Tab-separated table of C-alpha atoms and ligand atoms in Angstrom:
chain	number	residue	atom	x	y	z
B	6	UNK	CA	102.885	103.785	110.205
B	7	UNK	CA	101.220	103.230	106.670
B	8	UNK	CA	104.232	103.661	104.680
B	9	UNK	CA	103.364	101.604	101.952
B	10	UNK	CA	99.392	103.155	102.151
B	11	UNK	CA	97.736	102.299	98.335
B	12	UNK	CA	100.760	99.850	97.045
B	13	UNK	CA	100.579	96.447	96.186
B	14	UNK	CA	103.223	94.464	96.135
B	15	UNK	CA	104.443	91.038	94.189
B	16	UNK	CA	106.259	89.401	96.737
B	17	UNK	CA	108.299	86.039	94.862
B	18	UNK	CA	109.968	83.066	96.997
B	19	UNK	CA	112.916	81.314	95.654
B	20	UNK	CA	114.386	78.412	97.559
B	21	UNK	CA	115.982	79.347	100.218
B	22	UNK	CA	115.952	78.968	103.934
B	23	UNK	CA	115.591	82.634	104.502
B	24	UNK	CA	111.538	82.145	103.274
B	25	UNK	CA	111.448	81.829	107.278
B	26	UNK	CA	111.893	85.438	107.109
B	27	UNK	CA	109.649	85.834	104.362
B	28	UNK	CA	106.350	85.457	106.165
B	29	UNK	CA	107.762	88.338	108.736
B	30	UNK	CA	108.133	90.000	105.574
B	31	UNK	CA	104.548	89.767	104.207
B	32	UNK	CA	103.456	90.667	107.712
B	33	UNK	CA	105.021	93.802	107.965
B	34	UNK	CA	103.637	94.825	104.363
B	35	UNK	CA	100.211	94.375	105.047
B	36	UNK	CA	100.737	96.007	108.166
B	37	UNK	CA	102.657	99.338	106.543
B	38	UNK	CA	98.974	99.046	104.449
B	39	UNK	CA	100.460	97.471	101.306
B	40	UNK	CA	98.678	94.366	99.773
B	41	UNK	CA	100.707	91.838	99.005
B	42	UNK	CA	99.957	88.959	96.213
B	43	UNK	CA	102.567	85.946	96.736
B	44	UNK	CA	104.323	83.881	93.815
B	45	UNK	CA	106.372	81.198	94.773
B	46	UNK	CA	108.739	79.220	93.014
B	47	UNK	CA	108.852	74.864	93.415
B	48	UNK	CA	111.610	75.250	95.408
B	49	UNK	CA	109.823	77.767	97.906
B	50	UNK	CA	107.389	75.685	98.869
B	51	UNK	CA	110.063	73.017	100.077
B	52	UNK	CA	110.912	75.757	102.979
B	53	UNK	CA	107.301	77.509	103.559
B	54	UNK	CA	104.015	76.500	102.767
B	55	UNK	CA	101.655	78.867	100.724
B	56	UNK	CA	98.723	78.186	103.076
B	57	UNK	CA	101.279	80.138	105.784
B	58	UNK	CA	101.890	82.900	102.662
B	59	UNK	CA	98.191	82.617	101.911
B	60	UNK	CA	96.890	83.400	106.112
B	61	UNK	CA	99.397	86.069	105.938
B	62	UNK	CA	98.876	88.076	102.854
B	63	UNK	CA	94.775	87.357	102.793
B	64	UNK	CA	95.185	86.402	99.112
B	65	UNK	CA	95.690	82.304	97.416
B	66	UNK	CA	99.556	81.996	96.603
B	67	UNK	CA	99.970	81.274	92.552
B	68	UNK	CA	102.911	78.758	92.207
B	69	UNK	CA	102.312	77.783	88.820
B	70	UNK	CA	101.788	79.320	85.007
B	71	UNK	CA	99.404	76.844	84.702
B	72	UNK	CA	96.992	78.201	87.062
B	73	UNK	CA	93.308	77.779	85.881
B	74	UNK	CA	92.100	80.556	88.594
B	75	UNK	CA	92.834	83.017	85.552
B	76	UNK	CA	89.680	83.588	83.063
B	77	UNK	CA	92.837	84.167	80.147
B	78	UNK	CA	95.620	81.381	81.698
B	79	UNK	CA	98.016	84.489	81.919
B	80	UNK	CA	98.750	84.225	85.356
B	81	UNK	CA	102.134	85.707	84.571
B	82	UNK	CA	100.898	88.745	82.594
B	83	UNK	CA	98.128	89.654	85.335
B	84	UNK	CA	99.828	89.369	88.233
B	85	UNK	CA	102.597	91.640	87.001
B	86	UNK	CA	100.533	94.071	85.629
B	87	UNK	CA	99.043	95.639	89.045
B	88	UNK	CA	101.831	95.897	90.852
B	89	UNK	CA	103.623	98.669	91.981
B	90	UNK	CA	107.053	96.551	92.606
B	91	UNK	CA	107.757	92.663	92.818
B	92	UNK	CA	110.325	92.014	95.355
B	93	UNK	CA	112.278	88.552	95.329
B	94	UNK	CA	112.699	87.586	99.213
B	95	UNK	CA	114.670	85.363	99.335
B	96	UNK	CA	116.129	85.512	95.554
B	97	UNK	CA	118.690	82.535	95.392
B	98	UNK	CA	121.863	82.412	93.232
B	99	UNK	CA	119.983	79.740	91.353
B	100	UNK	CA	117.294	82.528	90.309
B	101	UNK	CA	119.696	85.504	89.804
B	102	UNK	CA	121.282	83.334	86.928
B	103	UNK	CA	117.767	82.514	85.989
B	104	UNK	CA	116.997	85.850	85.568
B	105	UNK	CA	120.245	87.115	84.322
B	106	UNK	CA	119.877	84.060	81.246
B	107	UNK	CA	115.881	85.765	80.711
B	108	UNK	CA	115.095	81.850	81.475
B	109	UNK	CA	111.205	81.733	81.782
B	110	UNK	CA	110.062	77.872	82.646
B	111	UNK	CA	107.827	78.545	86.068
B	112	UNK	CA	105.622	81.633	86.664
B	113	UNK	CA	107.555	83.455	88.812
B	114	UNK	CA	110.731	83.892	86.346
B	115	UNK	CA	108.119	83.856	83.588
B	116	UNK	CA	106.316	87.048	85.143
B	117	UNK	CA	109.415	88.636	85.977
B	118	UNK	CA	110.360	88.437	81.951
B	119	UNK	CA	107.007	90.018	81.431
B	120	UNK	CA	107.467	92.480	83.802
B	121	UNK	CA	106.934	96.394	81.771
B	122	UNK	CA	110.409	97.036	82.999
B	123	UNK	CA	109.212	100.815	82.950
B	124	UNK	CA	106.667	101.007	84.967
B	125	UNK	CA	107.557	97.813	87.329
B	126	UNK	CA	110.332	97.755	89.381
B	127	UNK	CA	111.837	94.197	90.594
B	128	UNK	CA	114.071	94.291	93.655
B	129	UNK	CA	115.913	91.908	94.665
B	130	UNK	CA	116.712	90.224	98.131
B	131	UNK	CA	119.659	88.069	97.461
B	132	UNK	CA	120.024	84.982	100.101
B	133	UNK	CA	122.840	82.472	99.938
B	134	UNK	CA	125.772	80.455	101.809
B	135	UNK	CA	129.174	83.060	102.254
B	136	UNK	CA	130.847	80.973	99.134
B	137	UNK	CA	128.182	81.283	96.898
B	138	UNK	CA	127.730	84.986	97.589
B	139	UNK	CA	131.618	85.699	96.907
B	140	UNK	CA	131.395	83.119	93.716
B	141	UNK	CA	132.373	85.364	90.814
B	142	UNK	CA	129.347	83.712	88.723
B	143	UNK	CA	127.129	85.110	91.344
B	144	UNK	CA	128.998	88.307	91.638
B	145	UNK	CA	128.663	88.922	87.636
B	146	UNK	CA	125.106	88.161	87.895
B	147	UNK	CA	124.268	90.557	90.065
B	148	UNK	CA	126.319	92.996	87.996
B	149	UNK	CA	123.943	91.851	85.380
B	150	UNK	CA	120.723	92.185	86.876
B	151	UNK	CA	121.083	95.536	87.667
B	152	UNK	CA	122.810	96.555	84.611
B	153	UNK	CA	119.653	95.385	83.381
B	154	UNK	CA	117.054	97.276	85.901
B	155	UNK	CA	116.898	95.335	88.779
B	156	UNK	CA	117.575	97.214	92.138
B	157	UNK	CA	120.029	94.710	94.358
B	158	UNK	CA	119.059	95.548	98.068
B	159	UNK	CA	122.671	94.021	99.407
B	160	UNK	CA	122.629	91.191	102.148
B	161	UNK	CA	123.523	90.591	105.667
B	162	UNK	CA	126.311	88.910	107.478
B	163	UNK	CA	126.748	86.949	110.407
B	164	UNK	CA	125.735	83.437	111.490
B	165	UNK	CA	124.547	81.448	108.419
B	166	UNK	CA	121.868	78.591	108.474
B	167	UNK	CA	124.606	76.617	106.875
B	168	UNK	CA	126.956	77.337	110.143
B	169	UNK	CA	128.727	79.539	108.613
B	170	UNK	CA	129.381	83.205	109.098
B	171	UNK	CA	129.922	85.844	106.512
B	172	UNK	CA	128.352	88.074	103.810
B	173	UNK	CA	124.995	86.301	102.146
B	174	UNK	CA	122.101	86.045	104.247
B	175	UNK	CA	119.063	87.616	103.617
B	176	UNK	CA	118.576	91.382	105.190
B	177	UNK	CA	116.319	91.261	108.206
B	178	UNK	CA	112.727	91.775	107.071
B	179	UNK	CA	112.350	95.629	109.107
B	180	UNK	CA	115.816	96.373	107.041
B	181	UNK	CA	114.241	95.220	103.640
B	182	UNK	CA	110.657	97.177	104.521
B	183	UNK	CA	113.094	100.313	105.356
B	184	UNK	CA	115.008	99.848	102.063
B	185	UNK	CA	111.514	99.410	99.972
B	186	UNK	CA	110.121	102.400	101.709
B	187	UNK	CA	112.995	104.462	100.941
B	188	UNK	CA	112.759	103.127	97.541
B	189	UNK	CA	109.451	104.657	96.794
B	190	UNK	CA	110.093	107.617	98.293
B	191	UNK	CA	110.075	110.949	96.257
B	192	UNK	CA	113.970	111.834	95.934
B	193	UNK	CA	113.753	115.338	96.502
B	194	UNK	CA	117.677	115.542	98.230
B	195	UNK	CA	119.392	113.508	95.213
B	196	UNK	CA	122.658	114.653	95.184
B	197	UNK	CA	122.819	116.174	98.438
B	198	UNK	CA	124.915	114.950	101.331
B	199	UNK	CA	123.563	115.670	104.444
B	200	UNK	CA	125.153	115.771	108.061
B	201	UNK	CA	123.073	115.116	111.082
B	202	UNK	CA	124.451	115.492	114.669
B	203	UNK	CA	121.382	113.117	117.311
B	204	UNK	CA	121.629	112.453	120.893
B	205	UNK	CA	122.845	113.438	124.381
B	206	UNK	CA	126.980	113.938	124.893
B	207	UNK	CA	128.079	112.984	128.115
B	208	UNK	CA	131.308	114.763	130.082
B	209	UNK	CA	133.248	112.703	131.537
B	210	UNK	CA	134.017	113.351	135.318
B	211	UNK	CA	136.110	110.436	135.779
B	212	UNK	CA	136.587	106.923	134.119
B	213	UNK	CA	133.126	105.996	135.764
B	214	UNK	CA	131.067	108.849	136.122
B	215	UNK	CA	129.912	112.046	134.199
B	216	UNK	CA	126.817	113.938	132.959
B	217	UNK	CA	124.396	114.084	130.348
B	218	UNK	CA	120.802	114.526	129.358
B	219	UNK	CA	117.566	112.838	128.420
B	220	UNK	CA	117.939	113.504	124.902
B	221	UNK	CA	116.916	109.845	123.225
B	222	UNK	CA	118.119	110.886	119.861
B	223	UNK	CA	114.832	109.529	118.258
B	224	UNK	CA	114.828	113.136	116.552
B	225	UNK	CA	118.208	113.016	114.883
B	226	UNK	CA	117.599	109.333	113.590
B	227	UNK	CA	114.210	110.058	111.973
B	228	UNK	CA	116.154	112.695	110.329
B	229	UNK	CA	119.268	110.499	109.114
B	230	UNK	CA	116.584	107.940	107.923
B	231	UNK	CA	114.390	110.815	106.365
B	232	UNK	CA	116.885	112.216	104.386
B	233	UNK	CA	118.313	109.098	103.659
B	234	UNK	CA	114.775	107.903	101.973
B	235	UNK	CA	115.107	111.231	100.125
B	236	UNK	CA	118.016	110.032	98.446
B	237	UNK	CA	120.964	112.080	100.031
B	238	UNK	CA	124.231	110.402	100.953
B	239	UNK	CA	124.185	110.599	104.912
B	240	UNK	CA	126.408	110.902	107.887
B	241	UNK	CA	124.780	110.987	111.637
B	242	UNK	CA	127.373	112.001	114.246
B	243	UNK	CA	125.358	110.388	117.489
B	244	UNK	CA	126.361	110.616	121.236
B	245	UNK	CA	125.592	107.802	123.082
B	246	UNK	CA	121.958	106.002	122.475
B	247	UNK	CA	120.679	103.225	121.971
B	248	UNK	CA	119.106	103.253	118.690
B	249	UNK	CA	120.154	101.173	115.213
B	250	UNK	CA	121.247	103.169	112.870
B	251	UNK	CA	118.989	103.967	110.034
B	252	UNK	CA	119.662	101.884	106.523
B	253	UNK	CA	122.261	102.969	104.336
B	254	UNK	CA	123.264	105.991	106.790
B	255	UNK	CA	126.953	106.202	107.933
B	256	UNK	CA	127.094	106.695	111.191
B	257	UNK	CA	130.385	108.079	113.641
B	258	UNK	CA	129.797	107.279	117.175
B	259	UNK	CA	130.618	109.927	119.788
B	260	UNK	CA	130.767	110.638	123.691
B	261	UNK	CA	131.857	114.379	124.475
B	262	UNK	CA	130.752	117.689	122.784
B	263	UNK	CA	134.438	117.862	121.865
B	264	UNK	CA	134.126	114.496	120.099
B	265	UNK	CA	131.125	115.247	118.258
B	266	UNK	CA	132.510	119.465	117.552
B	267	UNK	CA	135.423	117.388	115.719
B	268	UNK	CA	133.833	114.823	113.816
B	269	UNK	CA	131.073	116.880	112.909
B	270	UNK	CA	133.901	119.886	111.758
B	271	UNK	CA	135.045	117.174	109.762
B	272	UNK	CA	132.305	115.720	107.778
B	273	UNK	CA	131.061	119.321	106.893
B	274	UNK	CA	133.669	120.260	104.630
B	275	UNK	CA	131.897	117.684	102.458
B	276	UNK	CA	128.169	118.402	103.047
B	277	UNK	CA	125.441	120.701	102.061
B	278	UNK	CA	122.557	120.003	104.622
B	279	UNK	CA	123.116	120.314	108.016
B	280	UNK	CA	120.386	119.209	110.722
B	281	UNK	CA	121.985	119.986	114.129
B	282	UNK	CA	119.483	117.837	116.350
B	283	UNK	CA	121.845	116.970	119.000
B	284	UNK	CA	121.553	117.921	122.550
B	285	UNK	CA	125.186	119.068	123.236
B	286	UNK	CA	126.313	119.892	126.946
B	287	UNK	CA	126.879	123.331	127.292
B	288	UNK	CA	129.645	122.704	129.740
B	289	UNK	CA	131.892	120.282	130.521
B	290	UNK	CA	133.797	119.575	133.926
B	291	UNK	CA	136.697	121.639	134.099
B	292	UNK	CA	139.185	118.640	135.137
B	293	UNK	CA	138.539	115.137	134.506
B	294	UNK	CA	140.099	112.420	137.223
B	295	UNK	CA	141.961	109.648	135.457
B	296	UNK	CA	141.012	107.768	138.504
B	297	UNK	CA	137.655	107.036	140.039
B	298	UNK	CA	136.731	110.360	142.358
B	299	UNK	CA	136.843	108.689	145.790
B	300	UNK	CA	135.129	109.341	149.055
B	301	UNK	CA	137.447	110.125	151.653
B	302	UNK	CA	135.062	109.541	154.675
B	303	UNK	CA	135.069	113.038	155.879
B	304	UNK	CA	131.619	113.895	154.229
B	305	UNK	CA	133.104	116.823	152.485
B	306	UNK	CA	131.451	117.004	148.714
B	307	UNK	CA	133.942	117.453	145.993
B	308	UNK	CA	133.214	120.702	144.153
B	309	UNK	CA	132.886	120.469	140.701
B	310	UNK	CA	134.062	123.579	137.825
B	311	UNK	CA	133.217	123.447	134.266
B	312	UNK	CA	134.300	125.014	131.572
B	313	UNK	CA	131.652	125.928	128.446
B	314	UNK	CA	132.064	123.709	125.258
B	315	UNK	CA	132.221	124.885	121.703
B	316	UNK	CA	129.006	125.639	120.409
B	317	UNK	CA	129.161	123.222	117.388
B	318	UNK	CA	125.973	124.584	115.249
B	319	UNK	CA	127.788	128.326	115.499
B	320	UNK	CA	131.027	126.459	114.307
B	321	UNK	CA	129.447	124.935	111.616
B	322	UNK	CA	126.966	128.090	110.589
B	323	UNK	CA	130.129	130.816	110.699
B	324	UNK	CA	132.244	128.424	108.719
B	325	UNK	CA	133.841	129.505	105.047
B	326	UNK	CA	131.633	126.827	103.292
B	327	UNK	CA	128.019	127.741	105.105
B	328	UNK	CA	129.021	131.777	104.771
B	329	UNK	CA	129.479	131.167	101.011
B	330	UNK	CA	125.744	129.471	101.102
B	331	UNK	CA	127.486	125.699	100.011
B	332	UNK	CA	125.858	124.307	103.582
B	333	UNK	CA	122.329	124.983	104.267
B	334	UNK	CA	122.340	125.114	108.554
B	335	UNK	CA	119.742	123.875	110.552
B	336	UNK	CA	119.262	124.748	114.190
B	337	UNK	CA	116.994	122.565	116.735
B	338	UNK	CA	115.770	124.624	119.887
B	339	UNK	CA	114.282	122.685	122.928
B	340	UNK	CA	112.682	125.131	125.047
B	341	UNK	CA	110.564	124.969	128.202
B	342	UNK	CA	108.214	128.212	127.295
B	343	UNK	CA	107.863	131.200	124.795
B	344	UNK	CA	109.178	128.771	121.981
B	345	UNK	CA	108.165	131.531	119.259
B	346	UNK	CA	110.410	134.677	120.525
B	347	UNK	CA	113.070	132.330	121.962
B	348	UNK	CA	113.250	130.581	118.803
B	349	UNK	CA	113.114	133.517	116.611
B	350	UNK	CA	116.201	134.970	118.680
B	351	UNK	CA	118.595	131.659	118.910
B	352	UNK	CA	117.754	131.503	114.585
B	353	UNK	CA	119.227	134.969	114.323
B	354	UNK	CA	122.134	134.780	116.721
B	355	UNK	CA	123.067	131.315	115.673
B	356	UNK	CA	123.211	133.477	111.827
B	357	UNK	CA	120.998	130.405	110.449
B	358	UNK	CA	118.571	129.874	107.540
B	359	UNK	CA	116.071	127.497	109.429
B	360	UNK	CA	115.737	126.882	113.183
B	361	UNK	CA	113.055	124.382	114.467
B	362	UNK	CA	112.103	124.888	117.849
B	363	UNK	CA	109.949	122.171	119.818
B	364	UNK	CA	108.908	122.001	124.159
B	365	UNK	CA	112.122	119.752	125.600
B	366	UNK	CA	110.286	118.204	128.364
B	367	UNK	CA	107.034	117.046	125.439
B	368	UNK	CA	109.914	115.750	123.253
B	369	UNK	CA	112.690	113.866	125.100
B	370	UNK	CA	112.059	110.207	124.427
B	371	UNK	CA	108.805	110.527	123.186
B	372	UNK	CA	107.748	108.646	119.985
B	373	UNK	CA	105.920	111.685	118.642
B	374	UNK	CA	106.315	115.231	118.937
B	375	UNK	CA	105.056	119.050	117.528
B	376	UNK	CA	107.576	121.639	115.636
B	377	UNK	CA	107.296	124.869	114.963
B	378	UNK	CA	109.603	126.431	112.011
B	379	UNK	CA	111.370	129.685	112.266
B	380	UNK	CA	113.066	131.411	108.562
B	381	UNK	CA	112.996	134.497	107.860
B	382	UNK	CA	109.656	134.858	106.349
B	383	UNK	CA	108.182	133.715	109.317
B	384	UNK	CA	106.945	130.807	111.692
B	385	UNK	CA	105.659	127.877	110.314
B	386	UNK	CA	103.734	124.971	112.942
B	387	UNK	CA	104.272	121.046	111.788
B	388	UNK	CA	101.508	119.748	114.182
B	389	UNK	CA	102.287	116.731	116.718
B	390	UNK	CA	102.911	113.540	114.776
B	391	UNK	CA	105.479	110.882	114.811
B	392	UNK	CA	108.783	111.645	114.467
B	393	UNK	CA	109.439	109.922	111.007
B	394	UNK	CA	106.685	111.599	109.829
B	395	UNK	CA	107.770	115.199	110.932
B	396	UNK	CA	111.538	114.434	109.748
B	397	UNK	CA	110.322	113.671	105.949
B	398	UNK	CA	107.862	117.153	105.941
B	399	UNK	CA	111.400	118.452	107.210
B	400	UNK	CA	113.129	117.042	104.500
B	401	UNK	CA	110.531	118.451	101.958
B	402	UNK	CA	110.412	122.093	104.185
B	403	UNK	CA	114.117	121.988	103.597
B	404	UNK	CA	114.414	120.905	99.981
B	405	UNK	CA	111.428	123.442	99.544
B	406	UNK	CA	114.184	126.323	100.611
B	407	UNK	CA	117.262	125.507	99.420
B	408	UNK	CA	117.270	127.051	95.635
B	409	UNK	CA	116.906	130.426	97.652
B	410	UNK	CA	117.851	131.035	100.938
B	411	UNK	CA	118.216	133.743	103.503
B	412	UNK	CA	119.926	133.898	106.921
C	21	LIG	N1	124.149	123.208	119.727
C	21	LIG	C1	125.398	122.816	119.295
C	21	LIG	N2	126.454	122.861	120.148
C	21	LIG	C2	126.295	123.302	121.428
C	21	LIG	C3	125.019	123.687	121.867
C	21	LIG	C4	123.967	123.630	120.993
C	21	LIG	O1	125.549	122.412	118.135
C	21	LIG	N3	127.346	123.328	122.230
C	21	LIG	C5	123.039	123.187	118.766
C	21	LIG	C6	121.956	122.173	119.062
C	21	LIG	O2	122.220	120.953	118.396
C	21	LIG	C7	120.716	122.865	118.520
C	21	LIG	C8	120.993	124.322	118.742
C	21	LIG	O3	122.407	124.434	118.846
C	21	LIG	O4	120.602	122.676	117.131
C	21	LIG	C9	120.302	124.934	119.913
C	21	LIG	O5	120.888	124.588	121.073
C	21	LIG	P1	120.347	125.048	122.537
C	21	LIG	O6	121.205	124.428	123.552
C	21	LIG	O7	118.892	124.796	122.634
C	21	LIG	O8	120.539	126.566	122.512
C	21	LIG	P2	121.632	127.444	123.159
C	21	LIG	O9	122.270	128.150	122.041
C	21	LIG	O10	122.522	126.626	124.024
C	21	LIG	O11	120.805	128.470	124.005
C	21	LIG	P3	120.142	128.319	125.466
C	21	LIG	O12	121.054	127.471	126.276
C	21	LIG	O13	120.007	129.706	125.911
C	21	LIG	O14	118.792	127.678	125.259
């Protein structure tokens, strides 16, 4: 997807070993449709070459304020200038200071001073050994930096080049493209905090068996990560997938409808969006064996009872907070045919502001899908497209509604 269609971004190497992960980086820019103009510091090019920046990004890598390719010399005025963001990855604890002092002896410090810190954002991809990250110095520099209008994106932890393991490394390049992407994003659910329930449940029969559905979750996570890029605080209660969870989304794992009807009660006294994606069992076995169910050589089939779940969305919709309009409810409905009347009747009886109905069997697992909204002005169609793309026009349908809304 073109997320970053019509930007063009300054990307500056410090040294660092993470500028590995910097030519990953530069690769997924140009591929998300940015263009990407490289500055690199001395101690850069000790870990990466600029001819490998330079194949990558399509454009010669400046390293120097005494470039001559400029007509004016002002490498470090130009190059600032048209860009919609210079992001430092890797930014070492040697250039935070660097910054934090306004030090401006090589180009890329040099254009970052220059920067209009108005209209150009610099964010920041810290990378450094455990100690160094938890050195106070570095700690108050990064205070600094920001208190001066830099935007930290955080770091990693595990394994360190160093052999180390802790807090410091440099955030995988897909996490920093998700965090840049959400940073341009238009934040249309500031303030919100919005609750997300994605994926299958699965009812235990005993400790090794039990049932469940196709649902891949795909929906729900678009959703967590859509709403996250509009800049609402999230939670996403999932069942079991296997999917990472989306940047700066918290996220409660859960196996049974019951798990997911109590963590999901839970986290609602404290929201005021709520996207029910999930694809809760509508029963569960009545009895579940602490033991494994065993055959007993007979032939006879055991016979299985189950008792209906909770219906968590209804919880959640007839609740004190959502009747008093604090927690804007939204239903999913998978169907297998007449999606319009069925979906106009499951928005009423669920007693819901917005249901979105979709065709199950065209959905599960799939990348992409088709919705069709249901409110009570009418029916609205969001034609087949990615998922991510359908969860942010979601996210704008949504904002779009909440000032006034009508069950
Ligand atoms: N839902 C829920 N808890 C349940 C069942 C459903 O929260 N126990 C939510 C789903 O997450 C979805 C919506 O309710 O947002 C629609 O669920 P669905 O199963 O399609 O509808 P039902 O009400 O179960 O109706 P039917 O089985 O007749 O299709």
């Amino acid at each position: 997807m073109q997320d970053l269609a019509g930007k063009h971004i300054v990307l500056g190497l410090t040294g660092g070993i993470a500028c590995y992960k910097s030519a990953e980086l530069c690769r997924l820019f140009v591929k998300a449709g940015a263009t990407v103009q490289v500055v690199m510091t001395e101690a850069a090019e000790q870990f990466i070459t600029p001819v490998t920046m330079q194949a990558l990004s399509g454009r010669t890598v400046y390293t120097s304020q005494w470039d001559t390719r400029e007509p004016n010399n002002m490498p470090h005025i130009n190059l600032s200038r048209e860009a919609d963001a210079i992001v430092l990855a890797p930014c070492s604890a040697d250039f935070i200071a660097r910054l934090v002092q306004g030090r401006s002896d090589d180009l890329l410090s040099l254009m970052c001073l220059a920067r209009p810190m108005d209209r150009i954002p610099l964010l920041i991809a810290p990378a450094m050994n455990r100690e160094m990250w938890a050195h106070p110095a570095t700690q108050r520099n990064l205070m600094q930096v920001s208190a001066d209008g830099a935007t930290v994106l955080g770091v990693g932890s595990g394994w360190q080049a160093c052999g180390e393991t802790g807090d410091g490394r440099m955030l995988e390049p897909a996490q920093l493209l998700e965090d840049i992407t959400a940073f341009f994003s238009p934040k249309l659910l500031a303030g919100h905090k919005v609750l997300v329930t994605a994926g299958p449940t699965f009812e235990a029969l005993d400790p090794i068996r039990g049932i469940t559905n196709h649902s891949s979750g795909k929906m729900g996570f678009a959703i967590a990560r859509a709403a996250r890029e509009a800049g609402a605080e999230v939670t996403l209660v999932a069942g079991p997938v296997h999917l990472p969870t989306p940047r700066g989304v918290t996220r409660v794992d859960v196996l049974s409808a019951q798990d997911m009807l109590e963590a999901t009660t839970r986290a609602a006294e404290y929201a005021s969006i709520f996207v029910a994606t999930a694809a809760v069992a509508d029963w569960r076995p009545a009895t579940q064996s602490d033991q494994k169910i065993k055959k007993d050589g007979s032939g006879k089939t055991p016979v299985l009872e189950f008792v209906e779940n909770a219906d968590i969305l209804l919880t959640v919709a007839r609740s004190e907070r959502a009747q008093s309009r604090k927690l804007f409810c939204v239903g999913f409905a998978a169907e297998s045919e007449n999606l319009v009347e069925h979906a106009k009747a499951k928005r009423q009886r669920k007693g819901i502001p917005l249901l979105v109905g979709n065709i199950g069997p065209l959905a599960f697992g799939q990348d992409d899908n088709a919705l069709l909204l249901v409110d009570t002005h009418g029916v609205r169609e969001l034609p087949r497209a990615p998922k991510l793309t359908l969860a942010r026009e979601l996210m704008t349908e949504i904002a779009a509604r909440l000032p006034d809304w009508r069950v």
